[in-house]
Amino acid sequence: MFAVDTLAVEGLGNRSYLAGGKHRAVVVDPPRDIDRVIAAAARRGVRIAYVAETHVHNDYVSGGLELARVTGARYLVPARASVSFDRVPVADGDTLALDDGLVLRALATPGHTPHHTAYVVEDDGRAAAAFTGGSLLIGTVGRPDLVEPRLTEPLARAQYASAHRLADQLDDEVPVLPTHGFGSFCSSSQASGETTTIGRERARNHALTEDVDAFVAETLAGLDDVPAYYAHMGPANAAGPAPVDLTPPHRAGPEEIAARLAAGEWVVDLRGRVAFAAGHLAGSFNFEGDGQPATYLAWLIPWGKPVTLLGHSPEQIAAAQRELVRVGIDHPAAAATGAPTAWVRAGERPRSFPRSTFAALATARRRGEELVVLDVRRDSERARGFIEGSVHLPVHLLHDGMERVPPGVVWVHCASGMRAAIAASLLDAAGRAVVAVDDGFEAAARAGLEIVRPR
């Protein structure tokens, strides 16, 4: 009996897998918070026999080393990966007995990294599932530019060959179970759908429908910004991550929070953008707990900077802490819960700023109001169309590029409102007058704003 449990890591756009038979299982590309994996194995009543990494990850801190230590599992890492800890090196073609009738086979699939390895579970000699990590994804492939600039094109060509190797060796009905591609920035382009098979990918994946030169040109042209924190993930995983620490952070009062702000530390408000705009602690930044706080906070924060978390409940703090450890932001310096009135010192009041829509922005422009329209989307998004006369500064560049925002009241927008809320909080903390456009970008044209569409 072969079965797979999918463990989605929504905030990072990744998936991990628990796969095996009645008694023994393998965990592929586990998240750092391994308690989720152990609980899944307990529900299934299986022993974790192997922990398998498809590659040394660039986008999150792996829980593989700790999971193997805690469970006694054998830790499988591609032999060509350079790591500083003991592991079971796996090479192309290696096989390991997984459970009755189940065999785990390693398949070299370089491209996302030079050492990338996929794993195929075979049930009585037939492939039952392919765990493709960052090689073949749903409708796309893993990006080839996260290792070294001079290797990007060779890795793109290797990625093409790896996709074809998987398609050539596996039958159409074999499920493809990738780690990346569900919103992860490790995907070379936007993946679509939740499930797929080799046959579906053979029919629609550009790595399998185009010639190699067209695929490479298209892949390289479509590469987007790389989150800054990625530079720290590979080294952390190669060195061997420390055990995860999810103990609740120290609770801070108004005086301590103020002292941390004065020391230049980051104070992050996890509440929704509507609540934050209505009232917040001056100097705090808004990274919504229901958005992607791990991705964007890790992207923007100076690495190693202490962070204090503010939230409406202990549960919100705990959820954010769990997301943050996945990207190497360990144990917050402090935390506080409740509302802004409980976080400000005696005699101080919360700050606020207005939220608005593209229709209101169009009206303000027609009235001749002096304002700055700030677009904080990524370059690839702006290339598809932008508001005439707007200033462009992606949100991940704003904190260190505030001087690039012209004087005046700043109407800041993104594609849907989440990143605009982050940007508005950064601008507000810097003392700028700001209006957060909490609206979908498609509403801009309907509101009568002129949209420039570059050729």
Tab-separated table of C-alpha atoms in Angstrom:
chain	number	residue	atom	x	y	z
A	1	MET	CA	0.000	0.000	0.000
A	2	PHE	CA	1.590	3.257	-1.163
A	3	ALA	CA	0.314	6.594	0.137
A	4	VAL	CA	1.451	10.225	0.111
A	5	ASP	CA	0.626	12.997	2.563
A	6	THR	CA	1.239	16.531	1.285
A	7	LEU	CA	2.410	19.113	3.816
A	8	ALA	CA	1.809	22.542	2.309
A	9	VAL	CA	3.952	25.438	3.488
A	10	GLU	CA	1.602	28.147	2.236
A	11	GLY	CA	3.560	31.247	3.219
A	12	LEU	CA	6.607	30.132	1.234
A	13	GLY	CA	4.733	28.510	-1.644
A	14	ASN	CA	6.340	25.112	-1.080
A	15	ARG	CA	5.335	21.548	-0.276
A	16	SER	CA	6.907	18.707	1.650
A	17	TYR	CA	5.833	15.081	1.422
A	18	LEU	CA	5.475	12.044	3.674
A	19	ALA	CA	5.363	8.963	1.443
A	20	GLY	CA	5.541	5.244	2.016
A	21	GLY	CA	3.708	2.086	2.930
A	22	LYS	CA	2.063	0.633	6.027
A	23	HIS	CA	5.141	0.682	8.193
A	24	ARG	CA	7.899	2.935	6.858
A	25	ALA	CA	8.010	6.291	5.067
A	26	VAL	CA	10.306	8.862	3.534
A	27	VAL	CA	9.977	12.596	4.106
A	28	VAL	CA	10.992	14.709	1.115
A	29	ASP	CA	12.223	18.298	1.610
A	30	PRO	CA	10.884	18.846	5.143
A	31	PRO	CA	10.187	22.310	6.561
A	32	ARG	CA	12.145	23.487	9.574
A	33	ASP	CA	9.201	23.125	11.957
A	34	ILE	CA	9.416	19.353	12.043
A	35	ASP	CA	6.629	18.846	14.590
A	36	ARG	CA	4.155	18.981	11.675
A	37	VAL	CA	5.967	16.125	9.960
A	38	ILE	CA	6.208	14.003	13.091
A	39	ALA	CA	2.490	14.505	13.734
A	40	ALA	CA	1.661	13.437	10.160
A	41	ALA	CA	3.719	10.264	10.575
A	42	ALA	CA	2.008	9.528	13.894
A	43	ARG	CA	-1.429	9.910	12.277
A	44	ARG	CA	-0.413	7.437	9.590
A	45	GLY	CA	1.191	5.084	12.113
A	46	VAL	CA	4.444	4.896	10.133
A	47	ARG	CA	8.087	5.179	11.081
A	48	ILE	CA	10.143	7.777	9.255
A	49	ALA	CA	12.940	5.664	7.775
A	50	TYR	CA	14.444	8.269	5.445
A	51	VAL	CA	14.598	12.025	5.197
A	52	ALA	CA	15.473	13.045	1.634
A	53	GLU	CA	16.619	16.422	0.324
A	54	THR	CA	16.306	17.047	-3.398
A	55	HIS	CA	18.895	19.839	-3.077
A	56	VAL	CA	20.478	22.310	-0.681
A	57	HIS	CA	17.616	24.780	-0.513
A	58	ASN	CA	18.024	28.464	-1.309
A	59	ASP	CA	14.591	29.646	-0.160
A	60	TYR	CA	14.068	28.169	3.296
A	61	VAL	CA	15.890	26.568	6.194
A	62	SER	CA	15.458	22.817	6.059
A	63	GLY	CA	14.350	20.722	9.004
A	64	GLY	CA	15.935	17.634	7.491
A	65	LEU	CA	18.998	17.366	9.714
A	66	GLU	CA	16.988	17.795	12.915
A	67	LEU	CA	14.202	15.479	11.729
A	68	ALA	CA	16.712	12.725	10.974
A	69	ARG	CA	18.360	13.209	14.386
A	70	VAL	CA	15.061	13.113	16.294
A	71	THR	CA	13.582	10.122	14.448
A	72	GLY	CA	16.749	8.134	13.780
A	73	ALA	CA	16.034	8.232	10.041
A	74	ARG	CA	18.798	8.053	7.442
A	75	TYR	CA	19.410	11.517	6.017
A	76	LEU	CA	19.702	11.422	2.228
A	77	VAL	CA	21.470	14.364	0.584
A	78	PRO	CA	22.776	14.478	-3.006
A	79	ALA	CA	26.381	13.294	-3.055
A	80	ARG	CA	27.534	16.313	-5.072
A	81	ALA	CA	26.174	18.782	-2.515
A	82	SER	CA	28.843	20.348	-0.317
A	83	VAL	CA	27.669	20.126	3.295
A	84	SER	CA	29.374	20.203	6.689
A	85	PHE	CA	27.537	17.378	8.441
A	86	ASP	CA	27.284	13.618	8.219
A	87	ARG	CA	24.657	12.339	5.834
A	88	VAL	CA	23.974	9.461	3.456
A	89	PRO	CA	25.229	10.696	0.077
A	90	VAL	CA	22.963	9.631	-2.775
A	91	ALA	CA	23.980	9.432	-6.410
A	92	ASP	CA	22.125	8.839	-9.642
A	93	GLY	CA	20.564	5.386	-9.714
A	94	ASP	CA	20.923	4.600	-6.016
A	95	THR	CA	18.034	2.577	-4.625
A	96	LEU	CA	16.878	2.049	-1.058
A	97	ALA	CA	14.251	-0.311	0.312
A	98	LEU	CA	11.393	1.778	1.673
A	99	ASP	CA	8.673	-0.695	2.690
A	100	ASP	CA	7.142	-3.941	1.491
A	101	GLY	CA	7.380	-3.767	-2.302
A	102	LEU	CA	8.406	-0.087	-2.219
A	103	VAL	CA	11.787	1.165	-3.401
A	104	LEU	CA	13.136	4.701	-3.408
A	105	ARG	CA	15.297	5.506	-6.451
A	106	ALA	CA	17.466	8.607	-6.875
A	107	LEU	CA	17.482	10.316	-10.263
A	108	ALA	CA	20.017	13.055	-10.985
A	109	THR	CA	18.163	16.119	-12.281
A	110	PRO	CA	20.587	19.081	-12.263
A	111	GLY	CA	19.317	22.506	-13.266
A	112	HIS	CA	17.830	24.210	-10.233
A	113	THR	CA	21.202	23.451	-8.612
A	114	PRO	CA	24.129	21.475	-10.041
A	115	HIS	CA	23.521	18.625	-7.583
A	116	HIS	CA	19.709	18.494	-7.749
A	117	THR	CA	18.270	15.006	-7.365
A	118	ALA	CA	14.695	13.768	-7.802
A	119	TYR	CA	13.341	10.694	-6.038
A	120	VAL	CA	11.037	8.112	-7.598
A	121	VAL	CA	9.079	5.689	-5.436
A	122	GLU	CA	8.608	2.373	-7.217
A	123	ASP	CA	5.814	0.025	-6.185
A	124	ASP	CA	6.549	-3.583	-7.223
A	125	GLY	CA	8.882	-2.270	-9.920
A	126	ARG	CA	6.590	0.402	-11.353
A	127	ALA	CA	6.982	4.125	-10.689
A	128	ALA	CA	4.237	5.305	-8.325
A	129	ALA	CA	5.322	8.925	-7.797
A	130	ALA	CA	8.128	11.304	-8.714
A	131	PHE	CA	9.279	13.822	-6.128
A	132	THR	CA	10.811	16.423	-8.395
A	133	GLY	CA	11.837	19.148	-5.925
A	134	GLY	CA	12.904	22.143	-7.991
A	135	SER	CA	13.288	20.413	-11.365
A	136	LEU	CA	9.981	19.642	-13.131
A	137	LEU	CA	7.200	21.747	-11.596
A	138	ILE	CA	3.542	22.207	-12.526
A	139	GLY	CA	3.656	23.861	-15.940
A	140	THR	CA	7.173	25.221	-15.439
A	141	VAL	CA	10.564	24.428	-13.874
A	142	GLY	CA	12.669	25.636	-10.978
A	143	ARG	CA	14.722	28.734	-11.678
A	144	PRO	CA	18.386	28.193	-12.606
A	145	ASP	CA	19.850	31.502	-11.378
A	146	LEU	CA	20.124	31.021	-7.623
A	147	VAL	CA	23.593	29.458	-7.472
A	148	GLU	CA	26.057	31.615	-9.387
A	149	PRO	CA	25.448	34.093	-12.264
A	150	ARG	CA	27.944	32.474	-14.601
A	151	LEU	CA	26.170	29.120	-14.165
A	152	THR	CA	22.683	30.393	-14.981
A	153	GLU	CA	22.610	29.528	-18.674
A	154	PRO	CA	24.372	26.150	-18.278
A	155	LEU	CA	21.954	25.271	-15.484
A	156	ALA	CA	18.994	26.300	-17.649
A	157	ARG	CA	20.212	23.867	-20.301
A	158	ALA	CA	20.690	21.205	-17.643
A	159	GLN	CA	17.163	21.886	-16.403
A	160	TYR	CA	15.835	21.223	-19.906
A	161	ALA	CA	17.740	17.939	-20.107
A	162	SER	CA	16.525	16.898	-16.652
A	163	ALA	CA	12.887	17.546	-17.549
A	164	HIS	CA	13.312	15.381	-20.633
A	165	ARG	CA	15.030	12.676	-18.615
A	166	LEU	CA	12.070	12.500	-16.247
A	167	ALA	CA	9.612	12.427	-19.147
A	168	ASP	CA	11.615	9.742	-20.963
A	169	GLN	CA	11.949	7.432	-17.982
A	170	LEU	CA	8.489	7.745	-16.428
A	171	ASP	CA	5.056	6.762	-17.723
A	172	ASP	CA	2.366	9.366	-18.393
A	173	GLU	CA	0.258	8.438	-15.346
A	174	VAL	CA	3.057	8.943	-12.797
A	175	PRO	CA	2.184	11.820	-10.417
A	176	VAL	CA	4.678	14.696	-10.341
A	177	LEU	CA	5.084	16.017	-6.790
A	178	PRO	CA	7.334	19.102	-6.767
A	179	THR	CA	8.564	21.052	-3.762
A	180	HIS	CA	8.427	24.473	-5.416
A	181	GLY	CA	5.878	26.171	-7.634
A	182	PHE	CA	2.962	27.081	-5.378
A	183	GLY	CA	3.917	30.729	-5.052
A	184	SER	CA	7.594	30.140	-4.328
A	185	PHE	CA	10.105	32.535	-5.867
A	186	CYS	CA	12.150	29.415	-6.701
A	187	SER	CA	9.829	28.831	-9.657
A	188	SER	CA	11.150	30.212	-12.962
A	189	SER	CA	7.634	31.349	-13.890
A	190	GLN	CA	4.186	31.242	-12.324
A	191	ALA	CA	3.068	27.664	-11.908
A	192	SER	CA	-0.599	26.816	-12.338
A	193	GLY	CA	-2.759	24.129	-10.792
A	194	GLU	CA	-2.413	21.900	-7.756
A	195	THR	CA	-1.718	18.447	-9.211
A	196	THR	CA	-0.118	17.053	-12.328
A	197	THR	CA	1.363	13.985	-13.976
A	198	ILE	CA	4.195	13.266	-16.352
A	199	GLY	CA	1.674	13.044	-19.191
A	200	ARG	CA	0.164	16.438	-18.463
A	201	GLU	CA	3.594	18.014	-18.246
A	202	ARG	CA	4.655	16.328	-21.473
A	203	ALA	CA	1.735	18.073	-23.191
A	204	ARG	CA	2.077	21.586	-21.723
A	205	ASN	CA	5.368	22.243	-19.922
A	206	HIS	CA	7.573	24.534	-21.987
A	207	ALA	CA	10.600	22.447	-21.024
A	208	LEU	CA	8.978	19.537	-22.854
A	209	THR	CA	7.233	21.325	-25.733
A	210	GLU	CA	9.951	23.717	-26.972
A	211	ASP	CA	13.431	23.206	-28.357
A	212	VAL	CA	16.289	23.814	-25.951
A	213	ASP	CA	17.314	27.230	-27.292
A	214	ALA	CA	13.770	28.600	-27.152
A	215	PHE	CA	13.307	27.189	-23.662
A	216	VAL	CA	16.551	28.719	-22.394
A	217	ALA	CA	15.796	32.121	-23.934
A	218	GLU	CA	12.275	32.148	-22.506
A	219	THR	CA	13.437	30.996	-19.072
A	220	LEU	CA	16.220	33.551	-18.781
A	221	ALA	CA	13.960	36.367	-19.993
A	222	GLY	CA	11.303	35.514	-17.413
A	223	LEU	CA	13.477	35.416	-14.290
A	224	ASP	CA	12.176	37.714	-11.581
A	225	ASP	CA	13.701	39.375	-8.513
A	226	VAL	CA	15.451	37.133	-6.004
A	227	PRO	CA	14.481	37.713	-2.358
A	228	ALA	CA	17.495	39.080	-0.493
A	229	TYR	CA	17.269	36.498	2.280
A	230	TYR	CA	17.957	33.694	-0.190
A	231	ALA	CA	21.650	34.580	0.143
A	232	HIS	CA	21.528	33.258	3.712
A	233	MET	CA	19.492	30.080	3.191
A	234	GLY	CA	21.971	27.986	1.195
A	235	PRO	CA	24.872	28.580	3.616
A	236	ALA	CA	22.628	27.826	6.609
A	237	ASN	CA	21.480	24.557	5.070
A	238	ALA	CA	24.985	23.547	4.015
A	239	ALA	CA	26.352	24.220	7.504
A	240	GLY	CA	23.545	22.329	9.238
A	241	PRO	CA	20.682	24.356	10.730
A	242	ALA	CA	20.281	24.636	14.486
A	243	PRO	CA	17.260	22.920	16.075
A	244	VAL	CA	14.101	24.943	15.795
A	245	ASP	CA	12.992	27.013	18.785
A	246	LEU	CA	9.296	27.834	18.985
A	247	THR	CA	9.110	28.808	22.645
A	248	PRO	CA	6.965	31.936	23.107
A	249	PRO	CA	8.960	35.171	23.010
A	250	HIS	CA	9.427	37.521	25.955
A	251	ARG	CA	6.424	39.820	26.490
A	252	ALA	CA	7.274	43.505	26.256
A	253	GLY	CA	5.478	46.560	27.610
A	254	PRO	CA	5.258	50.044	26.054
A	255	GLU	CA	8.534	51.321	27.536
A	256	GLU	CA	10.537	48.366	26.266
A	257	ILE	CA	8.944	48.542	22.819
A	258	ALA	CA	9.788	52.245	22.622
A	259	ALA	CA	13.374	51.532	23.670
A	260	ARG	CA	13.705	48.871	20.977
A	261	LEU	CA	12.393	51.275	18.350
A	262	ALA	CA	14.832	53.938	19.548
A	263	ALA	CA	17.678	51.414	19.230
A	264	GLY	CA	16.806	50.865	15.566
A	265	GLU	CA	15.265	47.438	16.012
A	266	TRP	CA	12.250	46.412	13.922
A	267	VAL	CA	8.802	46.320	15.473
A	268	VAL	CA	6.412	44.403	13.236
A	269	ASP	CA	2.628	44.637	13.499
A	270	LEU	CA	0.989	41.445	12.227
A	271	ARG	CA	-2.580	42.708	12.224
A	272	GLY	CA	-4.519	43.178	9.010
A	273	ARG	CA	-3.863	46.275	6.928
A	274	VAL	CA	-7.282	47.770	7.670
A	275	ALA	CA	-6.672	47.649	11.416
A	276	PHE	CA	-3.101	48.899	11.035
A	277	ALA	CA	-4.075	51.926	8.947
A	278	ALA	CA	-6.766	52.823	11.486
A	279	GLY	CA	-4.333	52.844	14.386
A	280	HIS	CA	-0.787	51.653	15.000
A	281	LEU	CA	2.343	52.259	17.006
A	282	ALA	CA	4.446	55.009	15.436
A	283	GLY	CA	7.531	53.538	13.812
A	284	SER	CA	6.145	50.014	13.480
A	285	PHE	CA	5.914	48.173	10.156
A	286	ASN	CA	2.902	46.245	8.896
A	287	PHE	CA	3.473	42.693	7.642
A	288	GLU	CA	0.075	41.009	7.715
A	289	GLY	CA	0.015	37.653	9.448
A	290	ASP	CA	-2.497	36.422	6.874
A	291	GLY	CA	-0.277	37.458	3.943
A	292	GLN	CA	3.317	36.327	3.395
A	293	PRO	CA	5.050	37.762	6.458
A	294	ALA	CA	7.993	35.374	6.243
A	295	THR	CA	8.806	36.117	2.608
A	296	TYR	CA	8.488	39.879	2.697
A	297	LEU	CA	9.811	40.503	6.193
A	298	ALA	CA	12.863	38.339	5.520
A	299	TRP	CA	13.311	40.094	2.172
A	300	LEU	CA	13.265	43.608	3.638
A	301	ILE	CA	14.784	43.376	7.103
A	302	PRO	CA	18.542	43.948	7.516
A	303	TRP	CA	19.750	40.419	8.203
A	304	GLY	CA	20.225	39.733	11.891
A	305	LYS	CA	18.236	42.774	13.034
A	306	PRO	CA	16.223	41.992	16.212
A	307	VAL	CA	12.475	41.942	15.644
A	308	THR	CA	9.578	42.471	18.043
A	309	LEU	CA	6.186	41.102	17.004
A	310	LEU	CA	2.873	42.814	17.736
A	311	GLY	CA	-0.366	40.918	17.212
A	312	HIS	CA	-3.989	40.776	18.244
A	313	SER	CA	-3.518	37.425	20.024
A	314	PRO	CA	-0.859	34.974	21.230
A	315	GLU	CA	-2.012	32.627	18.458
A	316	GLN	CA	-1.170	35.210	15.806
A	317	ILE	CA	2.278	35.699	17.324
A	318	ALA	CA	2.872	31.934	17.410
A	319	ALA	CA	1.796	31.479	13.782
A	320	ALA	CA	4.145	34.234	12.613
A	321	GLN	CA	6.995	32.872	14.708
A	322	ARG	CA	6.528	29.480	13.044
A	323	GLU	CA	6.696	31.074	9.589
A	324	LEU	CA	9.742	33.140	10.446
A	325	VAL	CA	11.872	30.259	11.705
A	326	ARG	CA	11.393	28.643	8.304
A	327	VAL	CA	13.470	31.438	6.779
A	328	GLY	CA	16.045	31.705	9.534
A	329	ILE	CA	14.547	34.525	11.610
A	330	ASP	CA	14.850	32.754	14.920
A	331	HIS	CA	13.223	33.633	18.205
A	332	PRO	CA	11.821	37.180	18.224
A	333	ALA	CA	13.393	39.587	20.688
A	334	ALA	CA	9.991	40.318	22.230
A	335	ALA	CA	6.264	40.337	21.548
A	336	ALA	CA	3.092	42.071	22.654
A	337	THR	CA	-0.581	41.380	22.049
A	338	GLY	CA	-3.774	43.356	22.173
A	339	ALA	CA	-4.244	46.719	20.457
A	340	PRO	CA	-2.156	49.861	19.793
A	341	THR	CA	-3.533	51.620	22.844
A	342	ALA	CA	-1.761	48.982	24.936
A	343	TRP	CA	1.540	49.415	23.106
A	344	VAL	CA	1.997	53.186	23.325
A	345	ARG	CA	3.498	54.929	26.323
A	346	ALA	CA	1.453	57.136	28.618
A	347	GLY	CA	0.589	60.413	26.916
A	348	GLU	CA	1.160	59.031	23.397
A	349	ARG	CA	-1.453	58.142	20.814
A	350	PRO	CA	-1.482	55.639	17.952
A	351	ARG	CA	-0.834	56.929	14.443
A	352	SER	CA	-3.063	56.359	11.430
A	353	PHE	CA	-3.217	56.985	7.698
A	354	PRO	CA	-6.011	56.745	5.101
A	355	ARG	CA	-6.777	53.845	2.805
A	356	SER	CA	-8.335	54.429	-0.584
A	357	THR	CA	-9.079	53.088	-4.069
A	358	PHE	CA	-7.973	53.687	-7.640
A	359	ALA	CA	-11.285	55.470	-8.285
A	360	ALA	CA	-10.484	57.948	-5.514
A	361	LEU	CA	-6.976	58.364	-6.904
A	362	ALA	CA	-8.421	59.192	-10.332
A	363	THR	CA	-10.718	61.759	-8.728
A	364	ALA	CA	-7.838	63.344	-6.812
A	365	ARG	CA	-5.827	63.627	-10.025
A	366	ARG	CA	-8.722	65.237	-11.900
A	367	ARG	CA	-8.996	67.785	-9.122
A	368	GLY	CA	-5.358	68.682	-9.644
A	369	GLU	CA	-4.233	67.604	-6.190
A	370	GLU	CA	-0.461	67.474	-5.775
A	371	LEU	CA	0.389	63.863	-5.128
A	372	VAL	CA	2.883	61.140	-5.913
A	373	VAL	CA	1.726	57.782	-7.273
A	374	LEU	CA	4.161	55.118	-6.081
A	375	ASP	CA	4.057	51.682	-7.715
A	376	VAL	CA	5.744	49.067	-5.480
A	377	ARG	CA	5.187	46.039	-7.717
A	378	ARG	CA	8.075	44.045	-9.133
A	379	ASP	CA	9.682	44.908	-12.474
A	380	SER	CA	7.924	42.036	-14.249
A	381	GLU	CA	4.530	43.266	-13.116
A	382	ARG	CA	5.166	46.857	-14.123
A	383	ALA	CA	6.325	45.695	-17.555
A	384	ARG	CA	2.761	44.547	-18.229
A	385	GLY	CA	1.325	48.015	-17.597
A	386	PHE	CA	1.572	50.950	-15.201
A	387	ILE	CA	-0.224	54.172	-14.315
A	388	GLU	CA	0.973	57.085	-16.408
A	389	GLY	CA	3.240	59.368	-14.368
A	390	SER	CA	3.741	56.902	-11.529
A	391	VAL	CA	7.067	56.414	-9.760
A	392	HIS	CA	8.336	52.855	-9.610
A	393	LEU	CA	10.172	51.436	-6.594
A	394	PRO	CA	9.560	47.759	-5.741
A	395	VAL	CA	8.632	47.269	-2.114
A	396	HIS	CA	11.802	45.320	-1.352
A	397	LEU	CA	13.886	48.369	-2.334
A	398	LEU	CA	11.820	50.978	-0.521
A	399	HIS	CA	13.288	50.807	2.974
A	400	ASP	CA	16.776	51.651	1.733
A	401	GLY	CA	15.568	53.855	-1.136
A	402	MET	CA	13.221	56.275	0.584
A	403	GLU	CA	15.078	59.267	-0.886
A	404	ARG	CA	13.937	58.157	-4.342
A	405	VAL	CA	10.303	58.935	-3.498
A	406	PRO	CA	9.510	62.545	-4.569
A	407	PRO	CA	8.076	64.978	-2.015
A	408	GLY	CA	4.320	65.184	-1.589
A	409	VAL	CA	1.470	62.995	-0.424
A	410	VAL	CA	2.294	59.450	-1.558
A	411	TRP	CA	-0.519	57.281	-2.929
A	412	VAL	CA	1.101	53.848	-2.870
A	413	HIS	CA	-0.251	50.818	-4.729
A	414	CYS	CA	0.700	47.285	-5.693
A	415	ALA	CA	-1.381	44.600	-7.421
A	416	SER	CA	-3.862	43.835	-4.644
A	417	GLY	CA	-3.093	45.885	-1.527
A	418	MET	CA	-0.845	43.706	0.636
A	419	ARG	CA	2.510	45.088	-0.506
A	420	ALA	CA	1.046	48.594	-0.632
A	421	ALA	CA	0.232	48.166	3.055
A	422	ILE	CA	3.845	47.205	3.798
A	423	ALA	CA	5.098	50.174	1.800
A	424	ALA	CA	2.623	52.555	3.423
A	425	SER	CA	3.845	51.505	6.860
A	426	LEU	CA	7.474	52.085	5.843
A	427	LEU	CA	6.626	55.529	4.474
A	428	ASP	CA	4.548	56.399	7.524
A	429	ALA	CA	7.376	55.349	9.845
A	430	ALA	CA	9.689	57.648	7.879
A	431	GLY	CA	7.316	60.568	8.489
A	432	ARG	CA	5.833	60.726	4.985
A	433	ALA	CA	2.178	61.575	4.335
A	434	VAL	CA	0.762	58.453	2.723
A	435	VAL	CA	-2.447	56.994	1.313
A	436	ALA	CA	-2.573	53.205	0.950
A	437	VAL	CA	-4.430	52.150	-2.198
A	438	ASP	CA	-6.153	48.964	-1.059
A	439	ASP	CA	-7.485	47.876	-4.426
A	440	GLY	CA	-6.837	45.458	-7.266
A	441	PHE	CA	-4.729	46.916	-10.071
A	442	GLU	CA	-7.297	45.929	-12.685
A	443	ALA	CA	-9.541	48.616	-11.176
A	444	ALA	CA	-7.094	51.354	-12.224
A	445	ALA	CA	-8.121	51.343	-15.887
A	446	ARG	CA	-11.814	51.100	-15.002
A	447	ALA	CA	-11.371	54.193	-12.842
A	448	GLY	CA	-10.156	56.155	-15.877
A	449	LEU	CA	-6.469	56.224	-14.988
A	450	GLU	CA	-4.262	56.085	-18.078
A	451	ILE	CA	-2.364	52.809	-18.228
A	452	VAL	CA	0.930	52.744	-20.123
A	453	ARG	CA	1.646	49.349	-21.668
A	454	PRO	CA	5.281	48.996	-22.753
A	455	ARG	CA	5.904	47.086	-25.913
